[in-house]
Amino acid sequence: MSAHIQKPAQADAGAKPRPNIGTRSLRGFLRVREASILVVAILLIIYFESSNSNFLTRANLQTLSQFISAPVIIACGEIMLLICGEIDLSAGMVFALAPFIMYFAHNAGIPLIVAFFLALIGCGAIGLFNGFVSVKLRVPSFVTTLGTMFLINGFTLTISAGFPVDTPTNGLFTFLMGNSGFQEIIWAVVIVLVMHGALRNTRWGLHTISVGGNLIGSAESGINVTRIKMGNFALTGALAGLAGILEASRIGSTDPLAGGSPMMFLAVAAAVIGGTSLMGGTGTIIGGLFGGLVLGVLQDGFTIDGINAFTFNIIIGAAILIAMVFNIHFARLRTRGRF
Amino acid sequence: MSQVQAAPVPAAAPARGVTEVLRGVDIVKRFGAVTALNGISLHLNKGEMLGILGDNGAGKSTMIKILTGYQAPTSGTLAINGQQVALKSVDHARALGIECVYQDLALVPSLSIYHNMFLNREPLRGGPLRLLDNGAMRRRAQEALEDIGVNIPNVNEEVAMLSGGQRQAVAIARAVYSKAKILLLDEPLAAMGARESGLILDLIDRLKKRGDLSLIMIAHNYAQTLEVCDRIMMFQHGEVTFERAAAETSVPELLDVVKQNYKVIRGAH
Ligand SMILES: Nc1ncnc2c1ncn2[C@@H]1O[C@H](COP(=O)(O)OP(=O)(O)O)[C@@H](O)[C@H]1O
Ligand SMILES: [Mg+2]
């Protein structure tokens, strides 16, 4: 009877009427989860440029790029951690400590390049320690890194006696670190591209998503979940250290009060606004760059428009909330699984 | 009644002409105060399909996780292909040809079907960067699922979008299309409807005919288990209370075993 209306189950796929090409490409674009936040960034840039002609000047773009570089570099680490279900609240303090490690190592007679790598290794080791306490000793990383946040801050203040020092310089090293206008953002973009590729195209990245998405299942599949988590803590420490040294090199001064928790929160905010969920299992590095861009454009635009810092905080707070609501409730509407 | 439980299982003495691929002797597993396995011995022959029945909490999944190297036994020994081994990790067991469909399926909802199918054995493109070969994964995942016949529209889809039965099919396809020699299935049909169960049982039948694959399947449906398995074991409270060739037992007998306390059964002979 009804046999002729019953299609074989497999024939269903693709049988829906196709919408016109415009709708389809719009949908295709928005399906890329980073796209919506990029659209927001561009709309904000258009708004600020039209409200103030000083926005898209070379000098202002330089200010903007310098503001977002460090949080974006740190966000690359935080995003990896958030994806695998962890967080590092101490990254802003590692940011401040790193150039001091380099400074003291260099003062002790170690060549600057070597001192630089020592500082990165030291920061990576701090990350490993965070990972060890969180994963092996099973203290939630929120609490672990809250502790190390204070600890590292106190340590930096102690070794510096609370005073800034001059960042050591040397021709080639300082050139690479970039004391010129746009060098820091070049570092940030290169790191973003490398990390984006790593997240989507390497086993490390895939297993980071897997561990955050299903911890027990990942272990049952034979993934070394401890190694993945501790590795991402170490990575975040090293990236925070690198960002701190880049900033100290650009400014020429190494300040114990640089960075700190505002820097860490900026990085986490960039990650979250960019589309990384705090619940683990999903996230995007490029999104973190765009999230950082949105924050930077807001901060910078409001500054040249003469709106004060209080308003800025209100806007950032609202942006985080809107981004999270959007992530949780609208992300499901898009077709997923496009890696 | 059954004497299987009472006689200590010899360390290695399979019948002639039969190759034994797996043997566990006196496996004990404790979780703190809970004894999940209280001295279980079992074996599996090449090409054989062993069915394990038993109530929730009987220790079936725990036994499976020990065989996959996911958990280490508190005591007891394992031999694979006649060689005594202490499984160090899931990868170690996998290298010995053991694959598993866990009861929880071990799928990652936020990853695509094809990434799930190759989780922790991803093919890599050549070259120093060791990048994932997503194309190969997509293609092979598609082929594997088509081969089973379960309707899964698109391997790019996130596992989060799949029904329970579809998820089970993905987990089963993953285990089957590896190079498994010993396949462990922990309640593989639990979330499946009749049609999907049928497809999976067909698949298992085809695998059995290949001859070199040995299976352990945990199940709840007695009739179905008797139909597809060669031998049946009953776990109760972490012990084996019944073991017999499927052809020599029946659903009523199995139900009878369940009704009685295992201690009664042990004391009866
Ligand atoms: N990781 C664990 N920690 C503590 N107890 C566990 C763990 N895994 C299993 N158990 C306990 O071991 C017993 C057997 O569980 P399980 O092997 O899952 O039974 P089955 O699969 O037969 O339903 C249960 O009492 C269960 O609560
Ligand atoms: Mg179970």
XYZ file of C-alpha atoms and ligand atoms in Angstrom:
636
model
C 0.000 0.000 0.000
C 2.234 2.753 1.285
C 5.329 1.141 -0.159
C 5.616 3.629 -2.975
C 5.685 6.647 -0.680
C 8.204 5.109 1.656
C 11.642 6.155 0.574
C 14.539 3.985 1.585
C 16.051 5.636 4.662
C 19.331 6.455 3.008
C 17.778 8.387 0.169
C 16.633 11.120 2.561
C 19.932 12.955 2.719
C 20.071 15.864 0.322
C 16.428 15.572 -0.658
C 15.499 18.898 0.947
C 14.862 21.752 -1.486
C 17.991 23.856 -1.884
C 17.714 27.523 -0.894
C 19.000 30.129 -3.328
C 22.705 30.765 -3.625
C 22.695 33.959 -1.550
C 21.069 32.315 1.438
C 23.344 29.343 1.083
C 26.591 31.302 1.044
C 25.416 33.473 3.943
C 24.637 30.319 5.890
C 27.936 28.791 4.888
C 29.740 31.881 6.108
C 27.963 31.999 9.448
C 28.543 28.301 9.915
C 32.181 29.109 10.361
C 31.915 29.964 13.994
C 34.567 32.673 13.894
C 32.706 34.605 11.227
C 30.077 36.198 13.434
C 32.625 37.695 15.818
C 34.673 39.022 12.894
C 31.523 40.705 11.599
C 31.078 42.344 15.008
C 34.681 43.575 14.955
C 34.276 45.051 11.472
C 30.981 46.754 12.369
C 32.655 48.295 15.423
C 35.563 49.535 13.323
C 33.142 51.104 10.842
C 31.229 52.719 13.685
C 34.312 54.224 15.343
C 35.794 55.361 12.042
C 32.590 57.180 11.157
C 32.259 58.723 14.616
C 35.892 59.768 14.822
C 38.203 60.259 11.873
C 41.258 59.558 14.037
C 40.406 55.902 14.298
C 41.953 54.415 11.190
C 45.186 56.376 11.372
C 48.551 54.669 11.447
C 49.277 55.940 14.942
C 45.985 54.692 16.328
C 46.224 51.323 14.607
C 49.617 50.953 16.220
C 48.171 51.714 19.648
C 45.349 49.279 18.988
C 47.671 46.524 17.817
C 49.895 46.956 20.851
C 46.902 46.766 23.158
C 45.612 43.498 21.777
C 48.865 41.619 21.072
C 49.674 40.405 24.577
C 46.158 39.258 25.529
C 45.794 37.487 22.188
C 49.072 35.602 22.653
C 48.006 34.555 26.162
C 44.527 33.701 24.863
C 46.087 31.103 22.540
C 47.160 29.191 25.639
C 43.986 29.854 27.603
C 41.870 28.617 24.697
C 43.762 25.311 24.619
C 43.235 25.019 28.377
C 39.568 25.965 28.225
C 39.014 23.414 25.465
C 40.509 20.627 27.558
C 38.444 21.716 30.538
C 40.939 23.796 32.528
C 41.865 27.456 33.083
C 44.985 29.352 34.133
C 44.336 32.411 36.295
C 48.052 32.894 36.966
C 49.004 33.727 33.350
C 48.957 37.500 33.956
C 51.436 37.110 36.808
C 53.671 34.845 34.732
C 53.551 37.638 32.149
C 55.094 40.009 34.712
C 57.605 37.495 36.042
C 59.097 36.350 32.706
C 61.080 39.499 31.838
C 62.479 39.513 35.369
C 63.786 35.973 34.944
C 65.398 37.128 31.716
C 66.762 40.254 33.401
C 68.334 38.428 36.327
C 69.713 35.639 34.160
C 71.269 38.233 31.836
C 72.693 40.136 34.819
C 74.298 36.900 35.956
C 76.317 36.898 32.747
C 74.141 34.662 30.577
C 73.779 35.790 26.929
C 70.458 37.518 26.343
C 69.114 34.951 23.874
C 69.864 32.148 26.333
C 68.330 34.166 29.168
C 65.233 34.605 27.008
C 64.863 30.861 26.527
C 65.559 30.255 30.212
C 62.689 32.591 31.037
C 60.364 30.755 28.646
C 61.389 27.399 30.099
C 60.860 28.769 33.608
C 57.373 29.950 32.671
C 56.644 26.614 31.038
C 57.740 24.932 34.269
C 55.328 27.109 36.241
C 52.626 25.929 33.847
C 53.675 22.326 34.408
C 53.425 22.904 38.150
C 49.900 24.298 37.699
C 49.095 21.217 35.646
C 50.616 18.845 38.152
C 48.598 20.222 41.060
C 45.396 20.366 38.982
C 45.632 17.008 37.234
C 47.716 14.787 39.490
C 46.664 16.204 42.848
C 43.151 16.849 41.514
C 42.754 20.398 42.748
C 40.426 22.225 40.316
C 42.621 24.419 38.130
C 40.544 27.469 39.013
C 41.722 27.056 42.604
C 45.260 25.896 41.803
C 45.975 28.859 39.586
C 44.236 31.261 41.948
C 46.856 30.159 44.469
C 49.791 30.387 42.070
C 48.477 33.746 40.859
C 49.121 35.252 44.290
C 52.264 33.218 44.775
C 53.915 34.333 41.537
C 52.835 37.937 42.038
C 54.389 37.954 45.496
C 57.529 36.336 44.149
C 57.909 38.906 41.353
C 57.358 41.798 43.767
C 59.943 40.309 46.123
C 62.728 39.727 43.595
C 62.162 43.145 42.038
C 61.674 44.870 45.395
C 58.652 46.405 43.687
C 60.702 48.556 41.294
C 60.878 48.452 37.522
C 64.194 47.809 35.814
C 65.433 48.523 32.300
C 64.820 45.603 29.967
C 68.199 44.373 28.703
C 68.763 45.042 25.004
C 71.041 43.707 22.320
C 70.808 44.467 18.636
C 69.508 41.270 17.098
C 67.433 40.157 20.062
C 65.724 43.497 20.466
C 65.094 43.562 16.724
C 63.445 40.151 16.863
C 61.372 41.062 19.890
C 60.409 44.228 18.115
C 60.715 47.634 19.623
C 59.060 49.087 16.552
C 55.400 49.755 15.940
C 53.744 46.650 14.610
C 56.153 43.904 15.530
C 54.228 42.654 18.536
C 51.042 42.125 16.533
C 53.055 40.210 13.935
C 54.187 37.880 16.708
C 50.598 37.560 17.877
C 49.214 36.791 14.420
C 51.952 34.250 13.654
C 51.334 32.509 16.983
C 47.590 32.523 16.332
C 48.049 30.977 12.883
C 50.412 28.293 14.168
C 48.160 27.455 17.104
C 45.052 27.475 14.936
C 46.695 24.985 12.608
C 47.868 22.909 15.541
C 44.398 22.792 17.073
C 42.717 21.674 13.878
C 45.331 19.651 12.113
C 47.434 17.827 14.670
C 46.791 14.944 17.009
C 47.646 17.236 19.921
C 44.842 19.615 18.972
C 42.332 16.862 18.314
C 43.142 15.173 21.601
C 42.832 18.485 23.439
C 39.257 18.759 22.145
C 38.652 15.106 22.893
C 39.865 15.336 26.503
C 37.629 18.341 27.141
C 34.660 16.787 25.374
C 34.796 13.369 27.056
C 37.529 12.853 29.628
C 36.741 9.232 30.481
C 36.055 8.270 26.888
C 39.372 9.776 25.822
C 41.196 7.766 28.464
C 39.295 4.648 27.382
C 40.465 5.313 23.834
C 44.016 5.285 25.135
C 44.679 9.032 25.046
C 47.106 10.122 27.742
C 44.829 12.767 29.247
C 47.382 13.814 31.877
C 49.964 14.551 29.219
C 47.516 16.600 27.144
C 46.394 18.715 30.073
C 49.840 19.249 31.564
C 51.219 20.084 28.128
C 48.608 22.764 27.630
C 49.341 24.243 31.058
C 53.036 24.399 30.135
C 52.184 25.951 26.776
C 50.051 28.627 28.435
C 52.850 29.443 30.887
C 55.390 29.759 28.089
C 53.083 31.904 25.929
C 52.319 34.209 28.877
C 56.067 34.510 29.468
C 56.701 35.295 25.803
C 53.996 37.974 25.820
C 55.544 39.510 28.947
C 59.005 39.627 27.401
C 57.680 41.082 24.141
C 55.918 43.837 26.038
C 58.881 44.553 28.300
C 61.170 44.685 25.255
C 58.897 47.083 23.397
C 58.472 49.410 26.344
C 62.113 49.087 27.396
C 61.123 48.743 31.009
C 60.378 45.606 33.018
C 57.669 46.429 35.528
C 56.624 44.087 38.358
C 53.132 45.571 38.104
C 52.753 44.866 34.383
C 50.055 42.511 33.221
C 48.535 40.958 36.306
C 45.018 39.672 36.584
C 43.517 42.360 34.280
C 45.761 41.000 31.512
C 44.671 37.429 32.266
C 41.008 38.394 32.289
C 41.429 40.221 29.002
C 42.892 37.029 27.516
C 40.065 34.866 28.881
C 37.515 37.441 27.708
C 39.042 37.402 24.209
C 38.776 33.602 24.226
C 35.176 33.593 25.389
C 33.967 36.404 23.122
C 35.733 34.624 20.275
C 33.588 31.538 20.762
C 35.431 29.250 23.165
C 33.169 27.777 25.798
C 34.206 27.481 29.422
C 32.687 24.020 29.501
C 35.373 22.398 27.418
C 35.267 20.370 24.250
C 35.010 23.236 21.780
C 36.899 26.370 20.963
C 38.677 28.364 18.312
C 42.046 30.095 18.275
C 41.249 32.466 15.394
C 38.094 33.362 17.316
C 40.354 34.415 20.188
C 42.173 36.815 17.857
C 38.864 38.297 16.717
C 37.631 38.408 20.314
C 40.794 40.298 21.260
C 40.216 42.607 18.293
C 36.680 43.388 19.459
C 37.922 44.179 22.967
C 40.752 46.300 21.590
C 38.507 48.222 19.211
C 36.025 48.905 22.009
C 38.719 50.076 24.403
C 40.527 52.154 21.822
C 37.396 53.547 20.191
C 35.891 54.631 23.484
C 39.186 56.206 24.497
C 39.453 58.397 21.419
C 35.752 59.143 21.597
C 36.441 60.340 25.152
C 34.300 57.773 26.943
C 35.763 56.781 30.277
C 37.047 53.480 31.617
C 33.957 52.840 33.707
C 31.806 52.684 30.611
C 34.374 50.462 28.970
C 34.049 47.886 31.727
C 30.259 47.940 31.400
C 30.587 47.289 27.684
C 33.101 44.449 28.121
C 30.929 42.823 30.761
C 27.907 42.998 28.480
C 29.955 41.697 25.549
C 31.054 38.630 27.527
C 27.494 37.867 28.614
C 26.086 38.302 25.119
C 28.848 36.169 23.629
C 28.204 33.373 26.111
C 24.439 33.396 25.625
C 25.017 33.358 21.898
C 27.507 30.501 22.167
C 25.296 28.332 24.275
C 21.961 28.912 22.588
C 22.702 29.713 18.980
C 25.718 27.583 18.272
C 23.485 24.492 18.222
C 21.466 25.988 15.419
C 24.406 25.941 13.087
C 25.467 22.782 11.383
C 28.504 21.683 13.305
C 31.381 19.335 12.876
C 33.159 21.321 10.200
C 36.777 20.876 11.041
C 24.906 -28.411 38.866
C 27.662 -26.621 37.057
C 31.129 -27.418 38.215
C 32.772 -24.741 36.163
C 33.165 -22.358 39.030
C 34.550 -24.895 41.471
C 37.393 -26.277 39.364
C 40.468 -24.052 39.234
C 41.070 -23.069 35.638
C 44.374 -24.476 34.389
C 46.834 -21.773 33.320
C 46.975 -22.929 29.717
C 45.397 -26.102 28.545
C 43.081 -25.515 25.611
C 41.564 -28.527 23.928
C 43.441 -29.912 20.971
C 42.883 -28.179 17.655
C 41.627 -25.086 19.421
C 43.771 -21.971 19.678
C 43.230 -19.962 22.787
C 43.531 -16.190 22.282
C 42.719 -14.980 25.751
C 42.817 -16.287 29.287
C 42.276 -14.555 32.595
C 42.981 -16.398 35.821
C 41.609 -15.415 39.222
C 41.040 -11.789 38.311
C 40.225 -9.659 41.339
C 39.363 -5.974 41.146
C 38.599 -3.809 44.149
C 37.584 -0.167 44.193
C 38.258 0.797 47.788
C 35.747 -1.208 49.804
C 33.854 -2.431 46.727
C 34.911 -5.749 45.269
C 33.828 -5.589 41.636
C 35.514 -8.835 40.585
C 36.089 -11.569 43.118
C 38.375 -14.051 41.390
C 37.041 -14.430 37.858
C 38.643 -16.839 35.417
C 37.691 -16.921 31.768
C 39.078 -17.840 28.391
C 38.290 -17.198 24.757
C 39.129 -19.361 21.777
C 40.009 -18.211 18.304
C 36.916 -17.582 16.222
C 34.673 -18.031 19.228
C 31.955 -15.737 20.433
C 31.498 -15.607 24.184
C 28.402 -14.035 25.667
C 28.497 -12.622 29.179
C 25.228 -12.113 31.026
C 24.551 -10.755 34.473
C 22.745 -8.074 36.449
C 23.830 -4.471 36.675
C 26.809 -4.197 39.009
C 27.861 -7.817 38.449
C 31.304 -6.693 37.269
C 30.936 -7.254 33.528
C 32.158 -3.832 32.442
C 34.985 -3.947 34.940
C 36.165 -7.244 33.421
C 36.094 -5.674 29.961
C 38.068 -2.626 31.103
C 40.740 -4.904 32.519
C 40.970 -6.735 29.201
C 41.430 -3.438 27.340
C 44.237 -2.285 29.625
C 42.142 0.642 30.835
C 42.196 -0.627 34.413
C 44.755 -2.841 36.089
C 43.441 -5.808 38.082
C 44.071 -5.837 41.828
C 45.356 -9.383 41.369
C 45.193 -12.196 38.846
C 46.924 -12.860 35.558
C 46.144 -12.423 31.882
C 47.488 -14.339 28.918
C 47.000 -13.253 25.323
C 47.780 -15.709 22.547
C 49.343 -17.968 25.146
C 51.715 -15.295 26.423
C 51.268 -13.982 29.935
C 51.068 -10.180 29.869
C 50.482 -7.317 32.239
C 48.605 -4.802 30.076
C 50.267 -1.447 30.624
C 47.811 0.745 28.720
C 44.966 0.790 26.244
C 47.534 1.242 23.487
C 49.364 -1.846 24.710
C 46.210 -3.967 24.546
C 45.402 -2.465 21.158
C 48.823 -3.399 19.856
C 47.987 -6.977 20.873
C 44.829 -6.822 18.751
C 42.264 -6.061 21.457
C 39.554 -3.557 20.559
C 36.544 -2.545 22.584
C 33.155 -0.917 22.304
C 32.752 0.445 25.813
C 29.350 0.625 27.419
C 29.686 4.431 27.540
C 30.832 4.294 23.883
C 33.819 6.606 24.506
C 32.696 9.070 21.842
C 33.398 12.805 21.922
C 30.168 14.714 21.193
C 31.878 17.862 19.911
C 33.991 16.005 17.354
C 32.914 14.855 13.916
C 31.972 11.249 13.258
C 35.145 10.621 11.291
C 37.396 12.082 13.993
C 35.653 9.868 16.524
C 36.138 6.836 14.317
C 39.889 7.400 14.301
C 40.318 8.731 17.818
C 43.868 8.045 19.009
C 44.842 6.221 15.816
C 44.554 9.075 13.408
C 46.239 8.550 10.060
C 48.817 11.281 9.452
C 49.964 12.831 6.239
C 53.623 12.290 5.572
C 56.122 15.014 6.278
C 57.739 16.549 9.306
C 54.619 18.394 10.462
C 52.720 15.185 11.153
C 49.382 16.698 10.207
C 46.113 14.792 10.431
C 44.996 13.145 7.224
C 41.391 14.305 7.449
C 40.629 13.262 3.892
C 41.597 9.659 4.524
C 39.643 9.615 7.776
C 36.524 10.973 6.096
C 36.729 8.490 3.249
C 37.409 5.427 5.379
C 34.777 6.366 7.948
C 32.221 6.719 5.164
C 33.148 3.327 3.744
C 33.022 1.609 7.115
C 29.580 2.978 7.930
C 28.210 2.187 4.480
C 29.518 -1.328 4.869
C 27.506 -1.829 8.041
C 24.445 -0.342 6.382
C 23.426 1.864 9.274
C 21.960 5.108 8.035
C 24.329 7.919 8.921
C 23.890 10.822 6.542
C 27.225 12.583 6.799
C 30.506 11.724 8.497
C 31.248 15.441 8.962
C 28.354 15.652 11.390
C 29.169 16.084 15.073
C 28.446 13.015 17.172
C 26.331 15.307 19.385
C 23.762 15.347 16.571
C 23.339 11.557 16.421
C 20.720 9.333 17.999
C 21.707 6.729 20.581
C 21.562 3.935 18.023
C 23.631 5.881 15.499
C 26.236 6.562 18.173
C 26.462 2.883 18.947
C 26.893 2.132 15.277
C 29.773 4.608 15.084
C 31.434 3.075 18.144
C 31.005 -0.419 16.740
C 32.269 0.565 13.303
C 35.304 2.108 14.960
C 36.205 -1.100 16.748
C 35.345 -3.431 13.888
C 37.235 -1.566 11.188
C 40.417 -1.443 13.193
C 42.595 -4.501 12.882
C 41.028 -6.177 15.886
C 41.708 -9.820 16.586
C 39.809 -9.809 19.866
C 36.712 -7.670 19.923
C 35.026 -6.760 23.202
C 31.472 -5.437 23.010
C 29.937 -4.056 26.185
C 26.168 -3.966 25.655
C 26.520 -2.939 22.010
C 22.814 -3.090 21.227
C 21.475 -1.259 24.291
C 20.196 1.882 22.525
C 19.316 0.246 19.211
C 15.983 -0.460 17.653
C 15.153 -3.778 16.007
C 16.384 -2.781 12.554
C 19.715 -1.421 13.775
C 20.261 -4.386 16.120
C 19.637 -6.668 13.179
C 22.247 -4.878 11.085
C 24.819 -5.113 13.861
C 24.086 -8.807 14.473
C 24.458 -9.395 10.730
C 27.780 -7.624 10.864
C 28.899 -9.746 13.790
C 27.855 -12.832 11.874
C 29.927 -11.791 8.874
C 32.913 -11.128 11.148
C 32.535 -14.520 12.770
C 32.584 -16.205 9.375
C 35.935 -14.544 8.723
C 37.185 -17.021 11.326
C 40.149 -15.139 12.769
C 38.174 -12.778 14.953
C 37.195 -13.698 18.494
C 34.504 -11.828 20.385
C 33.211 -11.248 23.850
C 29.784 -9.658 23.968
C 27.994 -8.430 27.044
C 24.257 -8.344 26.574
C 20.943 -8.260 28.366
C 18.708 -10.058 25.919
C 19.057 -13.772 26.770
C 17.413 -15.167 23.656
C 19.473 -12.957 21.367
C 22.675 -13.850 23.188
C 21.948 -17.572 22.978
C 21.287 -17.190 19.290
C 24.502 -15.407 18.324
C 27.027 -16.653 20.897
C 28.853 -19.981 21.069
C 29.267 -19.995 24.813
C 27.549 -18.239 27.699
C 28.912 -17.059 31.027
C 26.874 -15.613 33.873
C 28.435 -13.062 36.229
C 26.854 -12.444 39.605
C 28.335 -10.239 42.302
C 31.777 -10.397 40.762
C 31.881 -14.165 40.343
C 31.162 -16.592 37.523
C 28.093 -18.602 38.502
C 27.353 -20.413 35.265
C 29.169 -21.311 32.088
C 27.998 -23.519 29.216
C 27.932 -23.906 25.453
C 25.014 -21.901 24.090
C 23.625 -24.987 22.345
C 23.408 -26.824 25.669
C 21.434 -24.286 27.623
C 18.183 -22.373 27.285
C 16.516 -19.175 28.357
C 14.552 -20.898 31.151
C 17.733 -22.430 32.543
C 19.489 -19.050 32.480
C 16.549 -17.430 34.227
C 16.689 -20.165 36.797
C 20.359 -19.472 37.448
C 19.609 -15.806 37.946
C 16.836 -16.529 40.415
C 19.081 -18.492 42.706
C 21.843 -16.928 44.695
C 25.246 -17.868 43.356
C 26.172 -19.318 46.742
C 23.308 -21.772 46.488
C 24.510 -22.832 43.063
C 28.023 -23.314 44.301
C 26.969 -25.318 47.307
C 24.609 -27.559 45.334
C 27.012 -30.007 43.776
N 35.699 3.247 38.804
C 34.958 2.679 39.787
N 35.037 3.135 41.041
C 34.323 2.554 42.038
N 33.475 1.541 41.870
C 33.334 1.048 40.629
C 34.051 1.587 39.530
N 33.712 0.895 38.412
C 32.831 -0.026 38.810
N 32.601 0.051 40.134
C 31.703 -0.811 40.922
O 32.007 -2.132 40.586
C 30.834 -2.914 40.495
C 30.740 -3.559 39.139
O 30.471 -2.578 38.168
P 30.401 -2.894 36.609
O 31.590 -3.665 36.223
O 30.172 -1.604 35.916
O 29.094 -3.803 36.522
P 28.234 -4.257 35.245
O 28.924 -3.789 34.021
O 28.155 -5.725 35.351
O 26.899 -3.617 35.408
C 29.681 -1.975 40.806
O 29.356 -2.113 42.165
C 30.261 -0.613 40.541
O 29.646 0.344 41.354
Mg 28.250 -2.564 32.541
